[in-house]
CSV table of C-alpha atoms and ligand atoms in Angstrom, one decimal:
chain,number,residue,atom,x,y,z
A,17,MET,CA,0.2,0.0,-0.3
A,18,ILE,CA,1.3,3.3,-1.1
A,19,LYS,CA,0.7,5.6,1.9
A,20,VAL,CA,-0.4,9.5,0.8
A,21,ALA,CA,-1.4,12.3,3.1
A,22,PHE,CA,-3.5,14.4,1.2
A,23,TYR,CA,-3.8,18.1,2.5
A,24,ASP,CA,-6.6,20.4,2.1
A,25,ALA,CA,-9.0,17.5,1.6
A,26,LYS,CA,-12.5,18.7,1.1
A,27,GLU,CA,-15.7,16.8,0.9
A,28,TYR,CA,-16.3,16.9,-3.3
A,29,ASP,CA,-12.4,15.4,-3.1
A,30,LYS,CA,-13.3,12.2,-1.5
A,31,PRO,CA,-15.5,10.0,-3.5
A,32,SER,CA,-13.1,9.8,-6.7
A,33,PHE,CA,-9.9,9.6,-4.5
A,34,GLU,CA,-11.3,6.7,-2.6
A,35,ARG,CA,-12.3,4.9,-5.4
A,36,CYS,CA,-9.3,5.3,-7.0
A,37,GLY,CA,-7.3,4.5,-4.5
A,38,ALA,CA,-8.8,1.2,-3.5
A,39,GLN,CA,-8.3,0.1,-7.0
A,40,HIS,CA,-4.6,0.8,-6.9
A,41,GLY,CA,-3.4,0.0,-3.7
A,42,VAL,CA,-3.2,3.9,-2.7
A,43,GLN,CA,-4.2,4.8,0.6
A,44,PHE,CA,-5.0,8.2,1.2
A,45,ARG,CA,-5.5,10.1,4.5
A,46,PHE,CA,-7.3,12.8,4.3
A,47,LEU,CA,-6.4,16.1,6.3
A,48,GLU,CA,-8.5,19.2,6.3
A,49,THR,CA,-5.6,21.5,7.2
A,50,LYS,CA,-3.8,23.0,4.5
A,51,LEU,CA,0.4,22.2,4.3
A,52,ASN,CA,2.3,24.9,5.3
A,53,PRO,CA,5.4,25.3,7.8
A,54,ASP,CA,3.3,24.2,10.6
A,55,THR,CA,1.0,20.9,9.5
A,56,VAL,CA,4.0,19.5,7.6
A,57,GLY,CA,4.6,17.2,10.4
A,58,LEU,CA,1.1,15.2,9.9
A,59,ALA,CA,3.1,13.8,6.5
A,60,GLN,CA,5.4,11.6,8.8
A,61,GLY,CA,5.3,8.1,7.8
A,62,SER,CA,3.8,9.1,4.4
A,63,ASP,CA,5.4,8.0,1.1
A,64,ALA,CA,3.7,11.1,-0.5
A,65,VAL,CA,1.6,14.3,-0.1
A,66,CYS,CA,-0.9,15.1,-2.2
A,67,VAL,CA,-1.5,18.7,-2.7
A,68,PHE,CA,-4.0,21.6,-4.3
A,69,VAL,CA,-3.4,25.2,-5.3
A,70,ASN,CA,-3.5,26.7,-1.4
A,71,ASP,CA,-1.2,24.5,0.2
A,72,THR,CA,2.3,26.1,0.8
A,73,VAL,CA,4.9,23.9,-0.5
A,74,ASN,CA,8.5,26.2,-0.1
A,75,ALA,CA,11.8,25.3,0.4
A,76,ALA,CA,11.4,24.7,4.1
A,77,VAL,CA,8.3,22.8,3.9
A,78,ILE,CA,10.4,20.2,1.1
A,79,ASP,CA,13.0,20.0,3.3
A,80,GLN,CA,11.1,18.6,5.9
A,81,LEU,CA,9.2,16.3,3.8
A,82,HIS,CA,12.4,15.3,2.7
A,83,ALA,CA,13.6,14.4,6.1
A,84,TYR,CA,10.6,12.6,6.6
A,85,GLY,CA,11.2,10.6,4.0
A,86,VAL,CA,8.5,11.7,2.0
A,87,LYS,CA,9.1,11.1,-1.9
A,88,LEU,CA,6.8,12.7,-4.1
A,89,ILE,CA,4.7,15.9,-3.8
A,90,ALA,CA,1.5,14.8,-6.0
A,91,LEU,CA,0.1,18.2,-7.0
A,92,ARG,CA,-4.0,17.6,-7.8
A,93,SER,CA,-3.9,20.9,-10.2
A,94,ALA,CA,-2.5,21.9,-13.3
A,95,GLY,CA,-0.8,25.2,-12.0
A,96,TYR,CA,2.1,24.6,-9.6
A,97,ASN,CA,3.2,28.2,-8.5
A,98,ASN,CA,2.4,27.5,-5.0
A,99,VAL,CA,5.2,24.5,-5.3
A,100,ASP,CA,9.1,25.7,-5.2
A,101,VAL,CA,9.9,23.3,-7.8
A,102,ARG,CA,13.7,24.6,-7.8
A,103,ALA,CA,14.0,23.8,-3.9
A,104,ALA,CA,12.3,20.4,-4.8
A,105,PHE,CA,15.1,19.5,-7.3
A,106,GLY,CA,17.5,16.4,-6.0
A,107,LYS,CA,15.1,16.2,-2.8
A,108,VAL,CA,11.6,14.9,-3.6
A,109,HIS,CA,10.0,14.9,-6.8
A,110,VAL,CA,6.7,16.7,-7.9
A,111,VAL,CA,4.1,15.6,-10.3
A,112,HIS,CA,0.8,17.4,-11.3
A,113,VAL,CA,-2.5,17.0,-13.7
A,114,PRO,CA,-1.6,18.9,-17.0
A,115,ALA,CA,-5.2,18.7,-18.0
A,116,TYR,CA,-8.8,17.1,-16.4
A,117,SER,CA,-11.1,19.2,-18.1
A,118,PRO,CA,-10.3,22.3,-19.7
A,119,TYR,CA,-13.7,22.5,-20.7
A,120,ALA,CA,-14.5,22.7,-17.1
A,121,VAL,CA,-12.6,26.0,-16.6
A,122,ALA,CA,-13.1,27.2,-20.3
A,123,GLU,CA,-17.0,27.0,-20.0
A,124,HIS,CA,-16.6,28.8,-16.3
A,125,ALA,CA,-15.0,31.7,-17.4
A,126,ILE,CA,-18.1,31.9,-20.2
A,127,ALA,CA,-21.0,31.5,-17.2
A,128,LEU,CA,-19.0,34.0,-15.4
A,129,LEU,CA,-19.0,36.3,-18.7
A,130,LEU,CA,-22.8,35.8,-19.7
A,131,THR,CA,-24.1,36.3,-16.2
A,132,SER,CA,-22.3,39.4,-15.5
A,133,VAL,CA,-22.8,40.8,-19.0
A,134,ARG,CA,-26.6,39.9,-19.2
A,135,ARG,CA,-26.8,40.6,-15.3
A,136,ILE,CA,-28.3,37.3,-14.7
A,137,HIS,CA,-27.0,37.7,-11.0
A,138,LYS,CA,-29.3,40.7,-10.6
A,139,ALA,CA,-32.2,39.3,-12.3
A,140,TYR,CA,-32.0,36.1,-9.9
A,141,ASN,CA,-32.7,37.7,-6.8
A,142,ARG,CA,-35.1,40.3,-8.3
A,143,THR,CA,-37.2,37.5,-9.8
A,144,ARG,CA,-37.1,35.6,-6.3
A,145,GLU,CA,-38.9,38.8,-4.5
A,146,PHE,CA,-41.0,39.4,-7.6
A,147,ASN,CA,-39.5,41.7,-8.7
A,148,PHE,CA,-39.9,41.7,-12.4
A,149,SER,CA,-38.8,44.9,-13.2
A,150,LEU,CA,-36.3,45.5,-16.2
A,151,ASN,CA,-34.4,48.5,-15.2
A,152,GLY,CA,-30.7,48.4,-15.0
A,153,LEU,CA,-30.3,45.2,-16.3
A,154,THR,CA,-29.4,46.2,-19.9
A,155,GLY,CA,-26.1,43.9,-21.5
A,156,PHE,CA,-25.1,44.2,-24.5
A,157,ASP,CA,-24.4,41.3,-27.3
A,158,PHE,CA,-21.3,39.3,-27.7
A,159,HIS,CA,-22.0,38.7,-31.4
A,160,GLY,CA,-19.5,41.2,-32.8
A,161,LYS,CA,-17.6,42.0,-29.7
A,162,THR,CA,-13.4,41.8,-29.9
A,163,VAL,CA,-12.2,39.6,-27.2
A,164,GLY,CA,-8.4,39.5,-26.2
A,165,VAL,CA,-7.2,36.3,-24.6
A,166,ILE,CA,-4.3,35.9,-23.0
A,167,GLY,CA,-2.4,32.8,-22.9
A,168,THR,CA,-3.6,30.2,-25.6
A,169,GLY,CA,-2.9,26.7,-24.0
A,170,LYS,CA,-5.5,24.3,-23.3
A,171,ILE,CA,-8.2,26.2,-21.9
A,172,GLY,CA,-7.4,29.6,-23.7
A,173,ARG,CA,-8.1,27.6,-27.1
A,174,ILE,CA,-11.4,26.1,-25.8
A,175,PHE,CA,-12.7,29.5,-24.3
A,176,ILE,CA,-11.5,31.1,-27.9
A,177,ASP,CA,-13.6,28.8,-29.9
A,178,ILE,CA,-16.4,29.0,-27.8
A,179,CYS,CA,-16.4,32.7,-28.2
A,180,ARG,CA,-16.1,32.5,-31.6
A,181,GLY,CA,-19.3,30.4,-32.0
A,182,PHE,CA,-20.8,33.5,-30.5
A,183,GLY,CA,-19.6,35.4,-33.6
A,184,MET,CA,-16.4,37.0,-31.5
A,185,LYS,CA,-13.6,38.2,-32.9
A,186,VAL,CA,-10.4,36.8,-31.1
A,187,ILE,CA,-7.4,38.2,-30.6
A,188,ALA,CA,-4.7,37.0,-28.5
A,189,TYR,CA,-1.5,37.3,-26.9
A,190,ASP,CA,1.0,34.3,-26.0
A,191,LEU,CA,4.6,34.1,-24.7
A,192,PHE,CA,4.5,31.5,-27.2
A,193,PRO,CA,2.2,32.0,-30.0
A,194,ALA,CA,1.1,28.7,-31.5
A,195,PRO,CA,1.9,28.2,-35.0
A,196,ASP,CA,-0.8,27.0,-37.7
A,197,SER,CA,-3.2,27.8,-35.0
A,198,GLY,CA,-5.5,30.5,-36.8
A,199,ILE,CA,-5.3,32.5,-33.7
A,200,ASP,CA,-4.8,36.0,-34.5
A,201,TYR,CA,-1.8,36.8,-32.4
A,202,VAL,CA,-1.4,40.7,-31.3
A,203,PRO,CA,0.8,42.0,-28.9
A,204,LEU,CA,-0.1,42.8,-25.6
A,205,ASP,CA,-0.8,46.6,-25.8
A,206,ARG,CA,-3.0,46.2,-28.8
A,207,LEU,CA,-5.2,43.6,-27.1
A,208,PHE,CA,-5.4,46.0,-23.8
A,209,GLN,CA,-6.4,49.0,-26.4
A,210,GLU,CA,-8.6,46.8,-29.1
A,211,SER,CA,-10.7,44.2,-26.6
A,212,ASP,CA,-13.9,44.9,-25.3
A,213,ILE,CA,-13.5,41.5,-23.1
A,214,ILE,CA,-10.3,40.5,-21.9
A,215,SER,CA,-10.1,37.1,-20.0
A,216,LEU,CA,-6.9,35.5,-18.7
A,217,HIS,CA,-5.7,31.9,-19.2
A,218,CYS,CA,-2.1,32.2,-18.8
A,219,PRO,CA,-0.1,30.7,-15.9
A,220,LEU,CA,1.2,32.8,-12.9
A,221,THR,CA,5.1,33.6,-12.8
A,222,ASP,CA,7.2,36.4,-12.0
A,223,GLU,CA,6.7,37.9,-15.6
A,224,THR,CA,3.0,37.2,-15.2
A,225,ARG,CA,2.3,38.7,-11.7
A,226,HIS,CA,0.0,42.0,-11.9
A,227,MET,CA,0.1,41.8,-15.6
A,228,ILE,CA,-3.4,43.3,-15.0
A,229,GLY,CA,-2.3,46.8,-13.3
A,230,ALA,CA,-2.8,50.5,-13.1
A,231,GLU,CA,-1.1,50.6,-16.3
A,232,ALA,CA,-2.7,48.2,-18.5
A,233,ILE,CA,-5.8,49.0,-16.9
A,234,GLY,CA,-5.3,52.6,-18.2
A,235,LYS,CA,-4.6,51.4,-22.0
A,236,MET,CA,-7.9,49.5,-22.0
A,237,LYS,CA,-11.2,50.3,-23.4
A,238,LYS,CA,-13.5,52.3,-21.3
A,239,GLY,CA,-16.4,49.5,-19.9
A,240,VAL,CA,-13.8,46.5,-21.1
A,241,VAL,CA,-15.1,43.5,-19.0
A,242,ILE,CA,-12.3,41.5,-17.3
A,243,VAL,CA,-12.3,37.8,-16.6
A,244,ASN,CA,-9.8,36.0,-14.6
A,245,THR,CA,-10.2,32.2,-14.3
A,246,SER,CA,-6.2,31.7,-14.3
A,247,ARG,CA,-4.5,33.0,-11.0
A,248,GLY,CA,-5.4,35.8,-8.7
A,249,GLY,CA,-2.1,37.1,-9.2
A,250,LEU,CA,-1.9,37.6,-12.4
A,251,ILE,CA,-4.3,40.8,-11.4
A,252,ASP,CA,-3.3,43.9,-9.1
A,253,ALA,CA,-6.6,44.0,-7.4
A,254,GLU,CA,-6.2,47.1,-5.9
A,255,ALA,CA,-5.6,48.4,-9.3
A,256,LEU,CA,-8.6,46.9,-10.7
A,257,LEU,CA,-11.0,48.4,-7.4
A,258,GLU,CA,-9.7,51.5,-8.8
A,259,GLY,CA,-10.3,50.9,-12.5
A,260,ILE,CA,-13.6,50.1,-11.5
A,261,LYS,CA,-14.5,53.0,-9.4
A,262,ALA,CA,-13.3,55.4,-11.8
A,263,ARG,CA,-15.8,53.8,-14.3
A,264,LYS,CA,-13.1,52.6,-16.7
A,265,VAL,CA,-13.4,48.7,-15.9
A,266,GLY,CA,-17.1,47.9,-17.0
A,267,ALA,CA,-17.3,44.3,-15.2
A,268,ALA,CA,-14.9,42.0,-13.3
A,269,CYS,CA,-15.7,38.3,-13.2
A,270,LEU,CA,-13.3,36.6,-10.6
A,271,ASP,CA,-12.4,32.7,-10.3
A,272,VAL,CA,-9.6,33.8,-8.3
A,273,TYR,CA,-8.1,36.3,-6.1
A,274,GLU,CA,-4.5,37.1,-5.1
A,275,GLU,CA,-5.3,36.9,-1.4
A,276,GLU,CA,-7.7,33.8,-1.7
A,277,ALA,CA,-5.5,31.2,0.5
A,278,ASP,CA,-7.4,31.9,3.7
A,279,VAL,CA,-10.4,32.5,2.5
A,280,PHE,CA,-11.7,30.7,-0.8
A,281,PHE,CA,-13.2,27.0,-0.6
A,282,GLU,CA,-14.4,27.9,3.4
A,283,ASP,CA,-17.7,28.7,4.6
A,284,ARG,CA,-17.0,31.7,6.0
A,285,SER,CA,-20.5,33.2,6.1
A,286,GLY,CA,-20.7,33.7,9.8
A,287,HIS,CA,-17.6,35.8,10.3
A,288,ILE,CA,-16.2,39.4,9.4
A,289,LEU,CA,-14.2,39.2,6.4
A,290,ASN,CA,-10.7,40.6,7.4
A,291,ASP,CA,-9.9,41.2,3.3
A,292,ASP,CA,-11.2,45.0,3.0
A,293,LEU,CA,-10.3,44.7,-0.9
A,294,LEU,CA,-11.9,41.9,-1.4
A,295,SER,CA,-15.2,42.8,0.5
A,296,ARG,CA,-15.3,45.9,-1.7
A,297,LEU,CA,-14.9,44.2,-4.9
A,298,ILE,CA,-17.5,41.8,-3.7
A,299,SER,CA,-19.9,44.6,-3.1
A,300,MET,CA,-19.5,46.3,-6.7
A,301,PRO,CA,-22.9,45.4,-8.6
A,302,ASN,CA,-20.6,44.8,-11.4
A,303,VAL,CA,-17.9,42.5,-9.8
A,304,ILE,CA,-18.8,38.7,-9.7
A,305,VAL,CA,-16.5,36.4,-7.5
A,306,THR,CA,-16.7,32.6,-7.4
A,307,SER,CA,-14.2,31.0,-5.1
A,308,HIS,CA,-11.8,29.0,-7.3
A,309,GLN,CA,-14.6,26.6,-8.7
A,310,ALA,CA,-13.9,26.7,-12.4
A,311,PHE,CA,-12.7,23.2,-12.2
A,312,LEU,CA,-15.5,21.9,-10.5
A,313,THR,CA,-17.2,19.5,-12.8
A,314,GLU,CA,-18.0,15.7,-11.9
A,315,GLU,CA,-15.6,14.8,-15.3
A,316,ALA,CA,-12.5,17.2,-13.8
A,317,LEU,CA,-13.0,15.5,-10.4
A,318,ASN,CA,-12.7,11.9,-12.0
A,319,ASN,CA,-9.8,13.0,-14.3
A,320,ILE,CA,-8.0,14.6,-11.6
A,321,ALA,CA,-8.2,11.2,-9.1
A,322,GLU,CA,-7.0,9.3,-12.1
A,323,THR,CA,-4.4,11.1,-12.7
A,324,THR,CA,-3.3,12.0,-9.6
A,325,VAL,CA,-3.4,7.9,-8.5
A,326,GLY,CA,-1.9,7.4,-12.3
A,327,ASN,CA,1.2,9.9,-11.4
A,328,ILE,CA,2.0,8.2,-7.8
A,329,LEU,CA,1.9,5.0,-9.5
A,330,SER,CA,3.9,5.8,-12.5
A,331,TYR,CA,6.4,7.0,-9.7
A,332,PHE,CA,6.4,4.2,-7.2
A,333,HIS,CA,6.3,1.5,-9.7
A,334,ASN,CA,7.9,2.6,-13.0
A,335,ASP,CA,11.4,3.6,-11.5
A,336,GLY,CA,9.9,6.9,-10.7
A,337,ILE,CA,9.8,7.7,-14.3
A,338,CYS,CA,6.8,9.6,-15.0
A,339,ASP,CA,5.6,11.9,-17.7
A,340,ASN,CA,3.7,14.5,-15.0
A,341,GLU,CA,6.7,15.4,-13.5
A,342,LEU,CA,7.7,18.9,-12.9
A,343,CYS,CA,11.3,19.5,-13.2
A,344,TYR,CA,13.2,22.8,-13.5
A,345,ARG,CA,16.6,21.6,-14.3
A,346,CYS,CA,15.9,21.4,-18.3
A,347,GLY,CA,14.3,24.6,-18.8
A,348,SER,CA,11.4,23.7,-19.6
A,349,ILE,CA,9.3,22.7,-16.3
A,350,GLU,CA,6.9,20.6,-17.6
A,351,ARG,CA,8.4,19.2,-21.0
A,352,CYS,CA,11.8,18.0,-19.1
A,353,LYS,CA,10.7,14.6,-18.2
A,354,LYS,CA,8.9,13.8,-21.3
A,355,GLU,CA,11.6,14.6,-23.8
A,356,ARG,CA,14.3,12.4,-21.6
A,357,LYS,CA,12.3,9.3,-20.9
A,358,GLU,CA,14.9,9.1,-17.4
A,359,ARG,CA,14.4,10.2,-14.1
A,360,CYS,CA,15.8,14.0,-13.6
A,361,PHE,CA,17.7,12.6,-10.3
B,14,NAI,P1,-1.6,25.6,-20.4
B,14,NAI,O1,0.1,25.5,-20.1
B,14,NAI,O2,-2.1,24.5,-21.6
B,14,NAI,O3,-1.3,27.1,-20.8
B,14,NAI,C1,-0.8,28.4,-20.7
B,14,NAI,C2,-0.4,28.9,-22.0
B,14,NAI,O4,0.0,30.5,-21.4
B,14,NAI,C3,0.8,28.4,-22.5
B,14,NAI,O5,-0.1,28.7,-24.2
B,14,NAI,C4,1.6,29.2,-22.4
B,14,NAI,O6,3.1,29.6,-24.0
B,14,NAI,C5,1.2,30.4,-22.2
B,14,NAI,N1,1.7,31.6,-21.0
B,14,NAI,C6,3.3,31.5,-20.7
B,14,NAI,N2,3.5,32.4,-20.2
B,14,NAI,C7,3.0,33.5,-20.7
B,14,NAI,C8,2.7,34.7,-20.5
B,14,NAI,N3,4.2,35.8,-19.6
B,14,NAI,N4,2.5,35.8,-21.1
B,14,NAI,C9,1.3,35.3,-21.8
B,14,NAI,N5,1.2,33.8,-22.2
B,14,NAI,C10,1.8,33.1,-21.6
B,14,NAI,O7,-2.3,25.8,-19.3
B,14,NAI,P2,-3.5,25.7,-19.3
B,14,NAI,O8,-4.3,24.5,-19.0
B,14,NAI,O9,-4.2,26.5,-20.3
B,14,NAI,O10,-4.4,26.8,-18.1
B,14,NAI,C11,-3.8,28.0,-17.8
B,14,NAI,C12,-4.2,28.5,-16.2
B,14,NAI,O11,-5.3,28.0,-16.0
B,14,NAI,C13,-3.4,27.9,-15.6
B,14,NAI,O12,-2.0,28.2,-15.3
B,14,NAI,C14,-3.8,27.7,-14.1
B,14,NAI,O13,-3.2,28.8,-13.0
B,14,NAI,C15,-5.4,27.8,-14.5
B,14,NAI,N6,-6.5,27.3,-14.4
B,14,NAI,C16,-7.2,27.4,-13.5
B,14,NAI,C17,-8.5,26.8,-12.7
B,14,NAI,C18,-9.5,26.8,-12.0
B,14,NAI,O14,-10.3,26.1,-11.3
B,14,NAI,N7,-10.1,28.5,-12.1
B,14,NAI,C19,-8.1,25.2,-13.0
B,14,NAI,C20,-7.0,24.9,-13.7
B,14,NAI,C21,-6.3,25.6,-14.5
């Protein structure tokens, strides 16, 4: 039996992971707490840890895991900005789930966008109170509008396909444009200037942190709608709030927030929220916040569990070779192992 400490476990995680683990000899110990320097001790005696987006997997945590003999950090997410992959090199192997349902995320981005632009959230509340007035509910047609997509990987491209179905003009920016994709790539500044809607689908890196800040917002069209289902740190939330107050940003749809780690995924309804910025954003009539929910479909949960268990099995039963390993050494964190077909260390 391979023993795995499963941090930040939620009710919706358990059925798929229990089923998949039982089928393949992987025993998950579900822990409600997040992984951080204070809770790393709970991993003692485990062969691997399974972590999610708001677990803290910094150098100190990695050193401690290494000291406990933990061999593998299995991310049950695609993004890995919360893991110090460089610090892990030579100590603990890191694997992730590169794709589980890009459709889930792209479709959620569209759901947020339609809800916001057509004021569905307002209408829902009104009709529940038998208020059938339409005042203030005017939206705009997607057809003919320009959408700027930043990041044209798996999710970005599905989002683009859906937008094209609406008859929107799509322009895009990517650090590594996909050749022969038929996507109209433009410089970032032009994307900011021409887009009616901007949707973020790139990873959070040192380069992309706060890529949507005061300067970028200054270049955008008045009334622009900004959608972020990627990572909160892509947006400088204070600058976004200023943009909204100045009536420059027409609406914001946020599934992620830079300081979400202590708030999202939990029921805080009986508490006073200490984050004034998030409170202010939520209080805006043209901001919709969901709690990092874009991935949450049946299909995605099953794929996440299957790939994670597959990653764990390949590591422990395949000489440590796993296609989904993350290793910084060869320059391309995600491609290193696949191209080498050998252990990175
Ligand atoms: P992907 O790796 O397939 O695509 C990312 C794209 O971003 C690539 O084309 C890459 O070249 C591009 N990129 C990298 N650096 C860039 C930069 N500096 N500027 C512009 N583009 C850049 O990733 P995928 O699967 O499409 O996921 C995108 C992001 O969505 C993930 O990084 C993750 O943070 C987020 N995500 C959010 C979820 C949620 O539940 N809200 C669930 C899954 C992913």
